[in-house]
Coordinates of C-alpha atoms in Angstrom, one line a residue:
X1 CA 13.6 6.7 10.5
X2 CA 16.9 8.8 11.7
X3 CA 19.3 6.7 12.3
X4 CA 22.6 6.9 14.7
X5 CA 24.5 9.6 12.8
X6 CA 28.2 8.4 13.8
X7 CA 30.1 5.9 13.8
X8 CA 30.9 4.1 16.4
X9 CA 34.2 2.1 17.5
X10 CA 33.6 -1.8 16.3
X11 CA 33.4 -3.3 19.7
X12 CA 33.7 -0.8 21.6
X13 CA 31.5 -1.3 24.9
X14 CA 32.3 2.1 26.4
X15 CA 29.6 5.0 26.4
X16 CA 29.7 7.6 23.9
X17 CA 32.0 10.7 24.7
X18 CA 29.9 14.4 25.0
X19 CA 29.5 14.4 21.2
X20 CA 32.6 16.6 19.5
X21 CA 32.2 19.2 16.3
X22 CA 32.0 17.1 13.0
X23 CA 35.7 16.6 11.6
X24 CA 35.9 18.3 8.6
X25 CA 35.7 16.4 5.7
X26 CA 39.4 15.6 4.8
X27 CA 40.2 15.3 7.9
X28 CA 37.3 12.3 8.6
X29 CA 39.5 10.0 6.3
X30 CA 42.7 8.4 6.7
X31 CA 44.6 9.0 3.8
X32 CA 43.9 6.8 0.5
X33 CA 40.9 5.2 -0.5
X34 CA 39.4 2.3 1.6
X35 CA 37.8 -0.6 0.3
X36 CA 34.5 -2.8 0.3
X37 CA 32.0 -1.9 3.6
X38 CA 34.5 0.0 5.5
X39 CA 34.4 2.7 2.5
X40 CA 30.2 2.1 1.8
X41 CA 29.5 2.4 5.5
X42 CA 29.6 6.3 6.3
X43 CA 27.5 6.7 3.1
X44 CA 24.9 4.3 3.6
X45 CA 24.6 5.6 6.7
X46 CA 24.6 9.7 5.6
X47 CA 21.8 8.5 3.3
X48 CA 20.2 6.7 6.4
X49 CA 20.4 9.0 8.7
X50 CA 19.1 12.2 5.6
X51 CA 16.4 9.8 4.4
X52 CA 14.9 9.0 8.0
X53 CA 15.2 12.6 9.1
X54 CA 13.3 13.7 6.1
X55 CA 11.2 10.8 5.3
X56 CA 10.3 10.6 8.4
X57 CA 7.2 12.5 9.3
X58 CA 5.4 10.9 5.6
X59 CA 5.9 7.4 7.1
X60 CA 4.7 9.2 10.4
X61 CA 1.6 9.5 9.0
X62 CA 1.1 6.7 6.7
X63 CA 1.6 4.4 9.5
X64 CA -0.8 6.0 11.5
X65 CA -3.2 5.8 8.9
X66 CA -2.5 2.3 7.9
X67 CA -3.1 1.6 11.4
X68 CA -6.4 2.7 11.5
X69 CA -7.0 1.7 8.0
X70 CA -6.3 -2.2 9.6
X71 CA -8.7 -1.8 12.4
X72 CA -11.3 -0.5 9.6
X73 CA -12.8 -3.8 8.9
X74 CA -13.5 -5.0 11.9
X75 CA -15.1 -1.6 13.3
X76 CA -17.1 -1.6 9.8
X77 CA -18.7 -5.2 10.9
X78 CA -20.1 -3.3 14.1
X79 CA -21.2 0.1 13.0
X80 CA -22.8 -1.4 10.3
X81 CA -24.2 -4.4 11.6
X82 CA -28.2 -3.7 11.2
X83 CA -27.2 -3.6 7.5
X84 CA -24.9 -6.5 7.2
X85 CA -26.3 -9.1 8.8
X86 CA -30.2 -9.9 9.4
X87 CA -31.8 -13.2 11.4
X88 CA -31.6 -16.3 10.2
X89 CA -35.6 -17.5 9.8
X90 CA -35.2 -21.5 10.6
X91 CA -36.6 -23.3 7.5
X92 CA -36.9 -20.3 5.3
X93 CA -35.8 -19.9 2.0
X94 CA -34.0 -16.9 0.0
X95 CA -36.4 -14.9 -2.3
X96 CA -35.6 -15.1 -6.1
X97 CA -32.9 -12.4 -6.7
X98 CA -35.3 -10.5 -8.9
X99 CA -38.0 -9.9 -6.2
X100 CA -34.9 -8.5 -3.7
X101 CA -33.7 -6.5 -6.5
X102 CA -37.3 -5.0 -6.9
X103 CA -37.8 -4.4 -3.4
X104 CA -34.2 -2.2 -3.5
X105 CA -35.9 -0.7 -6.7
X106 CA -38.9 0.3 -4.9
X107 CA -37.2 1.8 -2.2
X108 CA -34.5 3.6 -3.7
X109 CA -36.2 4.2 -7.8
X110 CA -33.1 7.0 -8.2
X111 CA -30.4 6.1 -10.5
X112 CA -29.7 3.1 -12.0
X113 CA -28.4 -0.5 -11.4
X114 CA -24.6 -1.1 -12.1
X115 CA -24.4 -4.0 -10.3
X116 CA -25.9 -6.7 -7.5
X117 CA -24.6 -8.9 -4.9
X118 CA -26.8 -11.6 -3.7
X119 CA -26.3 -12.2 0.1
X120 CA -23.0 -14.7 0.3
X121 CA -23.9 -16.4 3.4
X122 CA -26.5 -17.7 5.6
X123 CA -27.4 -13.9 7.8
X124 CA -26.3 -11.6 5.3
X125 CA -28.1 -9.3 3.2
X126 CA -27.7 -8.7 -0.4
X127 CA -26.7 -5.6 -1.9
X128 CA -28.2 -3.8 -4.9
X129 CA -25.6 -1.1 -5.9
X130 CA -27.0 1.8 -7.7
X131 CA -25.0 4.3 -10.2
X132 CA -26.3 8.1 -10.9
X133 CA -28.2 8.7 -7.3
X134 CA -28.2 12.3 -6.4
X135 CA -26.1 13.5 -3.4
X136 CA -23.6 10.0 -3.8
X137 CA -20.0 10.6 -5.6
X138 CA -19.8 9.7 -9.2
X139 CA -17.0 7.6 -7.9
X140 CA -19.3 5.6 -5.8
X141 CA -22.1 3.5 -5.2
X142 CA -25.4 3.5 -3.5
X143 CA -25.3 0.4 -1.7
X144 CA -28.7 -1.2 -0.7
X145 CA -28.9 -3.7 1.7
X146 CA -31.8 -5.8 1.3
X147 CA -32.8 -9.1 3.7
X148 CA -32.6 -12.2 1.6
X149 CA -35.5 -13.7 3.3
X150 CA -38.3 -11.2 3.1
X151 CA -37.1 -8.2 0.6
X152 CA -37.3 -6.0 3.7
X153 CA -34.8 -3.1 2.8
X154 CA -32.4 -2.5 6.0
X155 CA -30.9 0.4 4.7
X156 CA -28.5 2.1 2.2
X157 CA -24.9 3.3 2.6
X158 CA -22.5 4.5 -0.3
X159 CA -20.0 2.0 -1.1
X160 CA -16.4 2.2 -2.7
X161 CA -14.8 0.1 -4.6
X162 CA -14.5 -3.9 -5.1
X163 CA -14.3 -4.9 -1.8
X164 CA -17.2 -3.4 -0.6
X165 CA -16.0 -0.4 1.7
X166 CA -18.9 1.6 3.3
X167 CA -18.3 5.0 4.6
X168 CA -16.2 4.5 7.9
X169 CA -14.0 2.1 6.2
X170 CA -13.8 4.5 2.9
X171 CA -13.0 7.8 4.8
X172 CA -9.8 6.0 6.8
X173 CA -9.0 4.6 3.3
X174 CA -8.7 8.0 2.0
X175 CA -7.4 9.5 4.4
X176 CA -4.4 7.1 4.4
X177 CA -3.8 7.2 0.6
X178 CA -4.4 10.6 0.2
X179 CA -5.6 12.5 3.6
X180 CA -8.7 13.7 1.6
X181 CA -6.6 15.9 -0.7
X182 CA -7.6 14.1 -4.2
X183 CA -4.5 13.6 -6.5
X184 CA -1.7 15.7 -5.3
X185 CA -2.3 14.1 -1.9
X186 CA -1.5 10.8 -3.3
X187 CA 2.2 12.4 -3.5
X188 CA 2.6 12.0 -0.2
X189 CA 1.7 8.1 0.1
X190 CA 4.1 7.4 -3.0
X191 CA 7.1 9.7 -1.7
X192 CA 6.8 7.4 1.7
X193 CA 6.3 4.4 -0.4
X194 CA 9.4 5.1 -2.6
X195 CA 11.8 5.5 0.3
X196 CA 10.4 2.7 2.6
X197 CA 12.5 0.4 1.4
X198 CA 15.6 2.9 1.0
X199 CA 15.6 3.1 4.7
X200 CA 14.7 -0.1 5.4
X201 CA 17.6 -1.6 3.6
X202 CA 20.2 1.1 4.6
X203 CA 19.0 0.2 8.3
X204 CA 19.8 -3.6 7.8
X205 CA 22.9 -2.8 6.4
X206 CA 24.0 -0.7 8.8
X207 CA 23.2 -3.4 11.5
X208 CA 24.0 -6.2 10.2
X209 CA 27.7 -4.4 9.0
X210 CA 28.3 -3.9 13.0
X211 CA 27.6 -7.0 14.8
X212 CA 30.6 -8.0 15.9
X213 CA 29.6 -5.2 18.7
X214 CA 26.4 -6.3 19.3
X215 CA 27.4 -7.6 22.2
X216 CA 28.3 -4.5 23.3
X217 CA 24.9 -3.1 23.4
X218 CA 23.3 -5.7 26.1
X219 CA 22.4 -3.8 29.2
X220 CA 23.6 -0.5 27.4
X221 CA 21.9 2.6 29.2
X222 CA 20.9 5.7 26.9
X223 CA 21.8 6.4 23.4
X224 CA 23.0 2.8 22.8
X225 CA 19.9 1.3 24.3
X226 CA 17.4 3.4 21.7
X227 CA 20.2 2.1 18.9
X228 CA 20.1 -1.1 20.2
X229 CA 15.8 -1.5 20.4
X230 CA 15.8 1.1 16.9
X231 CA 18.3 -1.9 15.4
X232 CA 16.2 -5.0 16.5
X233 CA 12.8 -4.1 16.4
X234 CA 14.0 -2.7 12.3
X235 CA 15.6 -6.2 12.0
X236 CA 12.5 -8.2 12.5
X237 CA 10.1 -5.6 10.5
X238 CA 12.0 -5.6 7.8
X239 CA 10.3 -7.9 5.3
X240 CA 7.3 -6.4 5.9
X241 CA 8.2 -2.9 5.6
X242 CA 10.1 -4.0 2.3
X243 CA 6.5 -6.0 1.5
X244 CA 4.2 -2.9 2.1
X245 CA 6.7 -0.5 0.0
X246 CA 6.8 -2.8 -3.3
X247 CA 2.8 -3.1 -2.7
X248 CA 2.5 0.2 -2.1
X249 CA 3.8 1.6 -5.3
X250 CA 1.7 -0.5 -7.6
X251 CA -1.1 2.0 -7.5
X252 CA 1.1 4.8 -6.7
X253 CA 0.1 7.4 -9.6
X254 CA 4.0 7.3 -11.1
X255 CA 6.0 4.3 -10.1
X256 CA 2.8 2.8 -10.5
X257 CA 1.9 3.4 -13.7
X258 CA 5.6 2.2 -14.6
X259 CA 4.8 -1.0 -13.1
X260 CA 1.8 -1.0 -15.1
X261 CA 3.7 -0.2 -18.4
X262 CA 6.2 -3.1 -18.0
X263 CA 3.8 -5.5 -17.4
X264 CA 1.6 -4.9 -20.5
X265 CA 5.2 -4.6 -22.3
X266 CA 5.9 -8.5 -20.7
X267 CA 2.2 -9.8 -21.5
X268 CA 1.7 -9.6 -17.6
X269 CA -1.3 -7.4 -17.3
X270 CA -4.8 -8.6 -15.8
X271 CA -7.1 -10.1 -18.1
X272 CA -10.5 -9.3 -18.8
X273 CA -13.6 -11.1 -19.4
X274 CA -15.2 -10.9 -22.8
X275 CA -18.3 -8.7 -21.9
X276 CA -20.2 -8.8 -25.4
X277 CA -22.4 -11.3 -27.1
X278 CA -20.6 -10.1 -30.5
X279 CA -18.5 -13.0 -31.5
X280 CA -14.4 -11.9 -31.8
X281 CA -15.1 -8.9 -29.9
X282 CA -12.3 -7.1 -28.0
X283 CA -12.5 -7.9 -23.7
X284 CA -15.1 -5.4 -22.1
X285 CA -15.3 -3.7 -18.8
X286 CA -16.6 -6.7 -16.8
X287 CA -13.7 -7.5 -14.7
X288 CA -12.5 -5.1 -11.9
X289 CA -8.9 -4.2 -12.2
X290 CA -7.1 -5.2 -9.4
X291 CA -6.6 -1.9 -7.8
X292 CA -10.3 -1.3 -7.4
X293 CA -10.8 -1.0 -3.7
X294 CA -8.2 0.9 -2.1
X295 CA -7.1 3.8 -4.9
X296 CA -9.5 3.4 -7.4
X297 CA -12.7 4.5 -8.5
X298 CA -16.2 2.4 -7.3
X299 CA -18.0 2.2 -10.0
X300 CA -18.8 -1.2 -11.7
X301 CA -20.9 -1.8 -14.8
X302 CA -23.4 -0.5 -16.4
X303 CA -25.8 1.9 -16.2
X304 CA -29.0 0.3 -17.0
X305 CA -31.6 -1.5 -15.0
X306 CA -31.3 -5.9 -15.0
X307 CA -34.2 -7.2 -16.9
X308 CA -35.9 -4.2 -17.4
X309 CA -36.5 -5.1 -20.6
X310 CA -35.2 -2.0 -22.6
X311 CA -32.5 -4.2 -24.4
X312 CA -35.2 -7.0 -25.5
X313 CA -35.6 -10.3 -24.6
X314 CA -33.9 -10.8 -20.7
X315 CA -34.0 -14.2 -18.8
X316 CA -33.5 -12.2 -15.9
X317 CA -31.1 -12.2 -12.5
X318 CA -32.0 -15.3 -11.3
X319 CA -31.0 -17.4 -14.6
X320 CA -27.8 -15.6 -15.4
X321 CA -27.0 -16.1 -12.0
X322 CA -27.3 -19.9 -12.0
X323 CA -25.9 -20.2 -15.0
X324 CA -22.6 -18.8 -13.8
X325 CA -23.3 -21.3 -10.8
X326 CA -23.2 -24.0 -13.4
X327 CA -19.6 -23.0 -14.0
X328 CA -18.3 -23.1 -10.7
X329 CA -18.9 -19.3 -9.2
X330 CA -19.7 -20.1 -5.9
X331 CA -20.3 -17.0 -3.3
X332 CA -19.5 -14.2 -3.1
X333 CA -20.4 -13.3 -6.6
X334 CA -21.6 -9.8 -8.3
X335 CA -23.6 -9.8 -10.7
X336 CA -23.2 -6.4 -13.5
X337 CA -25.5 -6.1 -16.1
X338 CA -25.3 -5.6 -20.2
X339 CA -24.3 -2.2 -21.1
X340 CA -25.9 -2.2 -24.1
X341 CA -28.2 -4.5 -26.5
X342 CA -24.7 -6.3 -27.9
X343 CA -23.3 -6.8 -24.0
X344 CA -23.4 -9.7 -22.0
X345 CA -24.1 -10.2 -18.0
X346 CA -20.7 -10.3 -16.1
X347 CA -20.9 -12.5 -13.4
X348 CA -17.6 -12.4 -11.2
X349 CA -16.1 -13.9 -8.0
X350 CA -15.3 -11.1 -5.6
X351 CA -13.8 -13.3 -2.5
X352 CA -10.3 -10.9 -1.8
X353 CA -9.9 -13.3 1.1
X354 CA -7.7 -17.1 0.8
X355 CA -7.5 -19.0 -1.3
X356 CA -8.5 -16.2 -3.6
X357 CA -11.9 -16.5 -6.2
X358 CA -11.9 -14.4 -8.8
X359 CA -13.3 -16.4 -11.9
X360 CA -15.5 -14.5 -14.2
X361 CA -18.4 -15.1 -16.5
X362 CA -20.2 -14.1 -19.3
X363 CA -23.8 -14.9 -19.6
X364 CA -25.6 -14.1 -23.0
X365 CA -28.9 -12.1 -21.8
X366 CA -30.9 -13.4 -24.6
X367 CA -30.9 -17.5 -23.5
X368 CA -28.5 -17.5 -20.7
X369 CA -26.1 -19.3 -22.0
X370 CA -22.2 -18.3 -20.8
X371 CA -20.4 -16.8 -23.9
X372 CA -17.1 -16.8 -22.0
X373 CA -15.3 -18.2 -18.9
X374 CA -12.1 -16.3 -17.1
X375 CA -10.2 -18.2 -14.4
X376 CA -7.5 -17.0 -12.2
X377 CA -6.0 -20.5 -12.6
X378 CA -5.3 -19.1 -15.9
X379 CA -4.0 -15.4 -14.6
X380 CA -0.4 -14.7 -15.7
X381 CA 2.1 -14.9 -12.9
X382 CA 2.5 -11.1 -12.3
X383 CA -1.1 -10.6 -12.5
X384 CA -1.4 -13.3 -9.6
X385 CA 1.6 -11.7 -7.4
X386 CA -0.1 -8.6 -8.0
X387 CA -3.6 -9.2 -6.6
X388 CA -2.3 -11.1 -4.1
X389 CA 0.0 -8.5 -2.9
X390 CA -2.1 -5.6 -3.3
X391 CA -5.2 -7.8 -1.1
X392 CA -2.2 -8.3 1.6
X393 CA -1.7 -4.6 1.9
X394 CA -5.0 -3.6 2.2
X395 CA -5.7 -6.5 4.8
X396 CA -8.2 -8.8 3.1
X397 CA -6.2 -12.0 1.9
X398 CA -5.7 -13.2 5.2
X399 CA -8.6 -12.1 6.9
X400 CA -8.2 -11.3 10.8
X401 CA -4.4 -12.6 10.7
X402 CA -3.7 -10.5 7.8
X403 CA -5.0 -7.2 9.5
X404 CA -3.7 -7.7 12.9
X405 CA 0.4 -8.1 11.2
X406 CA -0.3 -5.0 9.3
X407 CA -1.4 -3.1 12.9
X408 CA 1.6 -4.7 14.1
X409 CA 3.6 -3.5 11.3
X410 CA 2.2 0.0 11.6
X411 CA 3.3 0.4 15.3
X412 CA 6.7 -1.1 15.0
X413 CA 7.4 1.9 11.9
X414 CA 5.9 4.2 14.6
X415 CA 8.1 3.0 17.2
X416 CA 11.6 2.9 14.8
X417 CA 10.8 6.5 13.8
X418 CA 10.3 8.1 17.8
X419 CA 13.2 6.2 18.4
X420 CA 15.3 7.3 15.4
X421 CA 14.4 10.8 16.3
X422 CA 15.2 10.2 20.1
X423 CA 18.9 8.9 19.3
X424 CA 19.4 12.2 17.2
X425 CA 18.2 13.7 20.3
X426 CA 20.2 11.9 22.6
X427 CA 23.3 12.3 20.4
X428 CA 22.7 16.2 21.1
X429 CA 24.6 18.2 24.0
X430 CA 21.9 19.0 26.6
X431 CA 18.6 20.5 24.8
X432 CA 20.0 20.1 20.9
X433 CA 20.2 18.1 18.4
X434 CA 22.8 15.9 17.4
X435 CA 24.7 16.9 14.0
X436 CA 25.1 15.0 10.8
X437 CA 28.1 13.0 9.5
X438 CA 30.4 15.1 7.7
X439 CA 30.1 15.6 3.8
X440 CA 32.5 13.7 1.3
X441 CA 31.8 10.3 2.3
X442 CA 31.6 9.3 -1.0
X443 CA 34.9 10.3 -2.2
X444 CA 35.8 7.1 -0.4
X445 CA 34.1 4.7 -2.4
X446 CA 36.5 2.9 -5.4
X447 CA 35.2 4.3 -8.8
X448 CA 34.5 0.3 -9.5
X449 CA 32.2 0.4 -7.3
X450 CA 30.8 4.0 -7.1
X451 CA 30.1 4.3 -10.5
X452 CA 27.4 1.2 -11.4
X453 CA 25.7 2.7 -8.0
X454 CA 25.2 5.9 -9.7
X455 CA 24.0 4.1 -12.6
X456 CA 21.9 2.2 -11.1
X457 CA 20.5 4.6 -8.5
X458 CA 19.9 7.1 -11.9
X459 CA 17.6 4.2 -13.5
X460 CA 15.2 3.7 -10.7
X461 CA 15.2 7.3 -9.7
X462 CA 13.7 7.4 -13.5
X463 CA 10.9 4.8 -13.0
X464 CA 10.4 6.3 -9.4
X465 CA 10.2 10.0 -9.9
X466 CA 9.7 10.4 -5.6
X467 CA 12.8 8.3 -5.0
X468 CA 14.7 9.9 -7.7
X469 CA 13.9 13.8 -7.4
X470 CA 13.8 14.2 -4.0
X471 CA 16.9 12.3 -4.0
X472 CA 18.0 14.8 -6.3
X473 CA 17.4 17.8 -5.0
X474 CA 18.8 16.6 -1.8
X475 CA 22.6 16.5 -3.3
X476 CA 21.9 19.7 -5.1
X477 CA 20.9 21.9 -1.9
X478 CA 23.9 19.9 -0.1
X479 CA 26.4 20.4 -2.8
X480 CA 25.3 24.3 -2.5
X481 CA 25.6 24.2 1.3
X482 CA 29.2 22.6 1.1
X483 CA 30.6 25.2 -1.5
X484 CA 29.2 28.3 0.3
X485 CA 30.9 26.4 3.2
X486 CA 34.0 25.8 2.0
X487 CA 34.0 29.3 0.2
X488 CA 33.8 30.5 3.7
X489 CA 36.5 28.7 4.8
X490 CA 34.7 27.1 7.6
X491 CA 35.5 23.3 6.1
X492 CA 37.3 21.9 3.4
X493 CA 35.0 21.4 0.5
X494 CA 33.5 18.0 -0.5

């Protein structure tokens, strides 16, 4: 968000003179080399003021997608509510699972069953997801929606990922990580994810460096009252804009995958449960990763029919799923079956919502006994903060309350960027834009200090290319500008 671009008198409470011609360079800095903030405070705020004026319009538009992306679940519960939810018959019982599953089958015989979720309350339905249907992505699901009380099929919708997401709530999530571009649209979520948190920070600094004039800005009129509402409204958003950035790049397709790489290097990464009746064999592919759901594919087992009987002897839905009962898997529970004769049932919690359940069985298919037992208890640390953060972001670990601080999130990054533009308006004469500070402002910061920076700046622009190269390519162009510049004799070169 473009920030105030000079820099103002410490406590002074007067209005700002009809903005002047940038000083050139030299002529910007008393003589000598200054020390501690007062020589880091024109840089941070160069790179503030740079970084929010290019930045900007990709956290524009993630916010406004994230936005609507928080509002999703709640609009999903009412456009899709004939398929959701069905009446509660007093004194009726649920059907056995396999008689809903054959009900889905016999409406809907394409493709194949990868995986089932038996109704999780009283008034929902339970859903039969299908793999390999014509027409649906091969990304996604066919989700039917079947009422647990009389197998009456209520409809089918394609689904997405592990939390469920039907099409409304699928397109906005799209749309926000990608705006329907496929991969090299993701480039523009993880650029605005990598410099969130720049900005962020440099904002707080900024503020927080001036507040012996805070003071100053009560009742101000103009430019100081859009600093002085950009400065507060940044203060108190902070954590959360520094929260969705770190969450944010874990399923970004580079910083991401960095992330990913140090915590399998650290013995972090999420474990699996072992999907295969073969004893010592290696984890399978029963337990979603924990990005599936908002930037990562839908599908979610195997592509063979439950108890069809093609893999031998089958005790069926209904056992498997009350022996994973037996272990404590209470709802809401999917159910994926074997992928092959030497694979086991998967039975897993898929609650997103707290406190979190996402335990995980194995049920042989032969006798129905559980071959293996996964508990998040037993999660390492990072795989915990992890899932937790990324159920945060997307709005599901804290149900309603959750969704409504990220809408409220969203608008207050909408609101800091108008404003940040509106004081680089303001700081204009008449109909232009203000101008930047002048270049060199580094030159002012001591070498002990300046030099672990760069350093430092050079290693995370390494494990976050879209921090690092646009960052980059920023000081090339303006190291280009300032020697054509000062070739010209217009300033003296910095």
């Amino acid at each position: 968000m473009p920030a105030e671009p000079t820099v103002l008198a410490e406590g002074d409470g007067q209005q700002p003179a009809e903005p002047q011609d940038p000083p050139r360079a030299a002529e910007a800095r008393p003589a000598g080399k200054r020390s501690g903030w007062a020589s880091l405070r024109p840089l941070v705020l160069r790179l503030h003021f740079y970084a929010g004026l290019l930045i900007a319009p990709f956290l524009l538009v993630a916010a406004a997608t994230g936005l609507l992306y928080a509002c999703s679940y709640q609009a999903e519960k009412i456009v899709y509510a004939d398929e959701l939810r069905v009446p509660v018959a007093a004194g009726k019982s649920e059907l056995p699972l396999a008689r809903q599953v054959a009900a889905a089958r016999k409406a809907h015989p394409e493709g194949e069953i990868s995986a089932v979720r038996p109704a999780p309350e009283s008034g929902a339905t339970t859903r039969v997801l299908l793999s390999g249907v014509p027409g649906v992505d091969p990304d996604r699901t066919l989700a039917v929606f079947v009422n647990p009380y009389t197998g009456e099929v209520r409809g089918a919708l394609e689904q997405y990922g592990a939390t469920g997401a039907l099409p409304l709530r699928t397109w906005i999530d799209e749309l926000h990580r990608d705006l329907h571009l496929g991969e090299p649209g993701r480039l523009y979520s993880e650029l605005a994810a990598s410099w969130l948190w720049v900005i962020a920070g440099g904002g707080l600094v900024l503020w927080f460096g001036r507040r012996r004039s805070q003071r100053k800005l009560r009742g101000a009129t103009g430019r100081r009252r859009t600093l002085s509402l950009h400065g507060s409204v940044g203060v108190w958003a902070a954590l959360g804009l520094f929260f969705l950035s770190a969450t944010g790049l874990t399923w970004s397709a580079y910083a991401g995958q960095s992330i990913s790489d140090l915590r399998d290097a650290i013995g972090q990464s999420t474990p699996t449960v072992t999907a295969s009746v073969t004893p010592g064999a290696e984890p399978g592919e029963g337990s979603a990763g924990e990005h599936s759901g908002h930037g990562a594919g839908g599908g979610s087992g195997a592509p063979a029919d439950a108890g069809s009987g093609k893999r031998g002897a089958d005790v069926g839905l209904d056992a498997v799923l009350k022996s994973a009962r037996g272990e404590g898997l209470s709802n809401p529970v999917e159910i994926v079956p074997p992928a092959d004769a030497s694979s086991a049932y998967v039975v897993k919690q898929v609650r997103r919502s707290w406190p979190e359940k996402q335990d995980s069985v194995a049920v042989n298919p032969a006798n129905g006994e559980v071959t293996d037992v996964l508990r998040f208890d037993d999660y390492p640390v990072l795989a915990k903060l992890t899932r937790w953060g990324i159920d945060a972001h997307s709005g599901s670990l804290f149900g309603v309350v959750n969704q409504i601080a990220l809408a409220a999130l969203a608008l207050c990054l909408i609101l800091l960027i108008v404003w940040g533009y509106r004081m680089w308006w303001q700081r204009g004469r008449g109909s232009s834009f203000g101008r930047p500070m002048a270049r060199g402002a580094w030159q002012d910061v001591p070498a002990y200090v300046l030099v672990p920076l760069m350093a430092a700046i050079a290693v995370l622009g390494y494990f976050v290319p879209l921090l690092g190269i646009p960052l980059a390519a920023f000081l090339a162009v303006d190291i280009v500008l300032g020697e054509i510049a000062y070739r010209r004799g217009r300033r003296t070169y910095a």
